[in-house]
Coordinates of C-alpha atoms in Angstrom, one line a residue:
M411 CA 0.0 0.1 -0.1
G412 CA 2.9 2.3 0.5
E413 CA 4.7 3.6 3.6
I414 CA 3.0 6.6 5.0
V415 CA 4.7 10.1 5.2
V416 CA 6.1 11.2 8.7
V417 CA 6.9 15.0 8.4
R418 CA 10.3 16.0 11.3
D419 CA 11.2 19.1 12.5
G420 CA 13.0 20.3 15.3
R421 CA 15.2 18.8 17.5
G422 CA 15.8 16.2 20.2
P423 CA 14.5 13.3 21.7
E424 CA 12.3 12.9 19.3
V425 CA 8.1 13.2 19.4
L426 CA 6.1 10.6 17.7
L427 CA 2.6 12.8 16.9
V428 CA -0.6 10.7 15.9
H429 CA -3.7 12.8 14.4
G430 CA -7.1 11.8 14.8
G431 CA -10.1 12.4 12.7
A432 CA -8.2 15.9 11.4
G433 CA -5.2 16.4 10.3
P434 CA -2.0 16.8 12.1
R435 CA -1.4 20.8 11.3
T436 CA -5.0 21.0 13.0
T437 CA -4.4 18.6 15.9
W438 CA -1.0 19.8 16.9
G439 CA -0.1 23.5 15.6
A440 CA 0.0 24.5 18.9
L441 CA 2.9 22.2 19.6
A442 CA 5.7 24.0 17.3
P443 CA 7.6 25.9 20.2
L444 CA 8.5 22.8 21.3
A445 CA 10.5 21.8 18.6
D446 CA 13.7 24.2 19.8
R447 CA 13.9 20.8 22.4
W448 CA 12.3 18.2 20.9
T449 CA 11.9 16.7 17.2
L450 CA 8.4 16.7 16.7
A451 CA 7.9 13.8 14.1
H452 CA 3.8 14.8 12.8
V453 CA 2.7 11.0 11.5
H454 CA 0.5 11.6 8.2
R455 CA -2.4 8.6 9.0
R456 CA -3.2 7.3 5.3
G457 CA -5.9 9.2 3.9
Y458 CA -4.1 12.8 4.7
P459 CA -1.8 14.0 2.4
P460 CA 0.9 13.1 1.4
S461 CA 0.7 9.8 2.6
P462 CA -1.2 7.3 0.4
P463 CA -5.1 7.1 0.7
P464 CA -6.3 3.9 2.7
R465 CA -7.1 0.3 0.6
H466 CA -10.7 0.2 2.2
G467 CA -11.3 3.1 5.0
Q468 CA -10.0 4.7 8.0
D469 CA -8.7 1.4 10.1
F470 CA -6.8 1.7 13.4
E471 CA -5.2 -1.8 13.0
V472 CA -3.6 -0.9 9.6
D473 CA -2.4 2.3 11.8
A474 CA -0.6 0.1 14.1
L475 CA 1.1 -1.6 11.3
D476 CA 2.3 1.9 9.9
L477 CA 3.4 3.2 13.6
A478 CA 5.3 0.1 14.7
P479 CA 8.6 0.9 12.2
L480 CA 8.6 4.1 13.7
L481 CA 8.8 2.6 17.5
V482 CA 12.5 1.9 16.0
G483 CA 14.2 5.1 17.7
R484 CA 11.9 4.9 21.0
P485 CA 9.9 8.2 21.0
H486 CA 8.0 9.8 23.1
V487 CA 4.2 8.5 21.5
V488 CA 1.6 11.4 21.5
A489 CA -1.7 10.1 20.3
H490 CA -5.4 12.2 19.8
S491 CA -8.8 10.7 19.6
Y492 CA -9.6 8.1 16.6
G493 CA -5.3 8.3 15.7
V494 CA -4.6 7.0 19.9
L495 CA -6.3 3.3 18.6
G496 CA -3.6 2.5 16.6
A497 CA -0.9 4.5 18.8
L498 CA -2.4 1.7 21.8
G499 CA -2.1 -1.9 18.5
A500 CA 1.5 -0.7 18.0
A501 CA 2.4 0.1 21.8
A502 CA 1.1 -3.1 22.5
S503 CA 2.9 -5.5 20.3
A504 CA 6.2 -3.4 21.0
P505 CA 6.2 -1.6 24.4
G506 CA 9.7 -1.6 24.5
G507 CA 10.0 0.6 21.4
V508 CA 8.0 3.4 23.7
R509 CA 9.3 6.1 25.5
S510 CA 5.8 7.6 26.8
L511 CA 2.5 7.1 26.0
T512 CA 0.5 10.7 26.1
L513 CA -3.4 9.7 25.1
I514 CA -5.5 12.5 24.2
E515 CA -9.4 12.2 24.2
P516 CA -9.4 8.5 22.8
P517 CA -12.5 6.8 21.9
L518 CA -12.7 3.6 24.1
T519 CA -16.3 3.5 25.0
H520 CA -15.7 -0.2 26.5
L521 CA -14.2 1.3 29.3
V522 CA -17.2 2.7 30.9
P523 CA -20.0 0.5 30.2
D524 CA -23.3 0.9 31.3
D525 CA -23.1 4.6 31.6
P526 CA -26.0 6.9 29.1
E527 CA -23.9 9.2 27.6
V528 CA -20.9 6.9 27.2
A529 CA -23.2 5.1 25.1
W530 CA -24.0 7.7 23.0
L531 CA -20.6 8.9 22.1
E532 CA -20.4 5.3 20.9
R533 CA -23.8 4.9 18.9
T534 CA -22.8 7.4 17.3
G535 CA -19.5 7.6 16.6
D536 CA -20.3 4.7 14.9
A537 CA -23.2 5.6 12.8
V538 CA -21.5 8.3 11.2
L539 CA -18.2 6.1 10.3
T540 CA -21.2 3.6 8.7
H541 CA -23.3 6.7 7.5
G542 CA -21.3 9.6 6.6
M543 CA -23.6 12.5 5.7
D544 CA -26.6 10.3 5.4
T545 CA -26.4 10.4 9.4
D546 CA -29.2 12.0 11.0
P547 CA -28.7 15.8 10.5
A548 CA -29.1 16.4 14.5
E549 CA -27.2 13.9 15.7
L550 CA -24.5 14.3 13.3
R551 CA -24.3 18.1 13.9
K552 CA -24.1 17.3 17.7
F553 CA -21.3 14.8 17.5
L554 CA -19.3 16.8 15.1
R555 CA -19.2 19.8 17.9
L556 CA -17.7 17.2 20.5
A557 CA -15.6 16.6 17.8
G558 CA -14.5 19.9 18.0
A559 CA -15.8 20.9 13.8
P560 CA -16.8 24.6 13.3
V561 CA -20.1 23.7 13.2
G562 CA -23.2 26.4 13.0
D563 CA -26.9 26.3 12.3
G564 CA -26.6 26.6 8.7
P565 CA -24.9 24.0 5.8
L566 CA -21.9 22.2 7.2
P567 CA -18.3 23.9 6.1
E568 CA -16.9 22.3 3.3
D569 CA -14.0 20.9 4.9
V570 CA -16.0 19.4 7.7
A571 CA -18.3 17.5 5.2
A572 CA -14.8 16.5 3.2
G573 CA -14.0 14.9 7.3
V574 CA -17.2 13.3 7.5
R575 CA -16.5 12.1 4.0
R576 CA -13.3 10.7 4.6
A577 CA -14.2 8.4 8.2
H578 CA -17.2 7.1 6.2
G579 CA -16.6 3.3 5.3
G580 CA -13.8 3.8 8.4
R581 CA -13.3 0.4 10.9
L582 CA -15.8 1.5 14.0
P583 CA -14.0 2.4 17.1
S584 CA -16.3 0.8 19.2
E585 CA -14.2 -2.4 17.8
A586 CA -10.7 -1.8 19.6
R587 CA -10.0 -3.8 22.3
P588 CA -6.1 -2.8 22.8
R589 CA -3.8 -4.8 25.2
L590 CA -3.7 -2.5 27.8
D591 CA -2.7 -5.4 30.0
A592 CA 0.6 -5.7 27.8
I593 CA 1.5 -1.4 28.1
R594 CA 0.6 -1.9 31.7
A595 CA 2.8 -5.0 32.7
A596 CA 5.7 -3.0 30.5
G597 CA 5.5 0.0 32.9
V598 CA 4.9 2.6 29.9
P599 CA 4.9 5.7 31.5
V600 CA 1.4 7.0 30.4
L601 CA -0.3 10.5 30.5
V602 CA -4.5 10.6 29.4
A603 CA -5.7 14.5 29.2
S604 CA -8.6 16.0 28.1
G605 CA -10.3 19.0 27.7
G606 CA -12.8 19.2 30.6
H607 CA -15.9 19.8 28.0
A608 CA -18.0 16.5 27.6
A609 CA -18.3 14.4 30.5
A610 CA -19.1 10.9 28.8
M611 CA -14.9 11.7 27.7
E612 CA -14.0 12.7 31.0
R613 CA -15.5 9.1 32.1
I614 CA -13.3 7.3 29.6
C615 CA -10.2 9.0 30.1
D616 CA -10.6 8.3 33.2
A617 CA -11.2 4.5 33.3
L618 CA -8.2 4.5 30.7
A619 CA -5.7 6.1 33.4
A620 CA -6.9 3.9 36.0
A621 CA -6.4 0.8 33.2
L622 CA -2.8 2.1 32.4
R623 CA -2.2 3.2 35.7
G624 CA -1.6 6.7 34.1
E625 CA -1.2 10.3 35.1
R626 CA -4.6 12.3 34.6
S627 CA -4.5 15.8 33.4
V628 CA -7.4 17.9 32.6
H629 CA -6.9 21.1 29.9
P630 CA -10.1 23.1 29.0
G631 CA -10.1 25.6 26.6
A632 CA -10.0 24.3 23.2
G633 CA -12.5 21.7 23.5
H634 CA -11.3 18.0 21.8
F635 CA -8.3 19.8 20.3
V636 CA -6.8 19.4 23.9
A637 CA -3.0 20.7 22.8
A638 CA -4.2 23.5 21.6
A639 CA -5.3 24.4 25.6
P640 CA -3.9 26.5 27.8
G641 CA -0.9 25.2 29.7
F642 CA -0.7 21.5 27.8
A643 CA 2.5 21.8 25.8
A644 CA 3.8 23.2 29.3
R645 CA 2.7 20.1 30.9
L646 CA 3.5 17.6 28.1
E647 CA 7.2 18.9 28.3
T648 CA 7.1 18.3 32.0
F649 CA 5.4 14.6 31.7
F650 CA 8.2 14.2 29.5
L651 CA 11.3 15.8 31.2
N652 CA 10.3 13.7 35.0
F653 CA 10.6 10.7 32.9
D654 CA 13.5 11.2 31.4
E655 CA 14.9 12.8 35.0
T656 CA 13.9 9.4 36.6
Q657 CA 15.3 7.1 33.8
A658 CA 18.4 8.7 34.7
T659 CA 18.7 8.2 38.2

């Protein structure tokens, strides 16, 4: 299928950035100042130019295979939303290749069973991937707003509609069952971050942090795009440095 493209910027230890439904620039633009001290490796998942298109739609299992060779240098891995699913798959297969994991608002709804708001998030997210632009309009708009898309009351902006079409037919996030036990057993340092904008997402992130025995942080101000929230970049760098200092001693 051809290899995915990774664009690197900066100097210092590598930070592998894995975006979700939005592209790298939208997801990680606010982290650009970190390039003074870190090599920011921007992954372009399949379907996001200049990487090749996916063969059968977005697929977190394919993402995991794409990411696996990128762990050779043992980077810090930072992943967002749907991109977390592939990052966890790759990390579970080779936990020794991951220096640390930062996981931002993943759709791991199975971690919080019997919660009505989490169940809605799962049901609607699956509907958007299954039906695309034919999803119930009210549900689609509600989901897109939660996902951080700039959606008003009029027609969907063309870039938002293009994102829905790109996601259409992808592997459903509700099918993901990453091997969290393998990551936990390997002692990989984990930070789970959220934006404090949706109760369902906060519960998922709480459950994920507990399952991985990781640190937990909340950064309001940018909705689903937590990397752009005030204070997030500093928190991320502190997490990296604390871990590096621990390893040094």
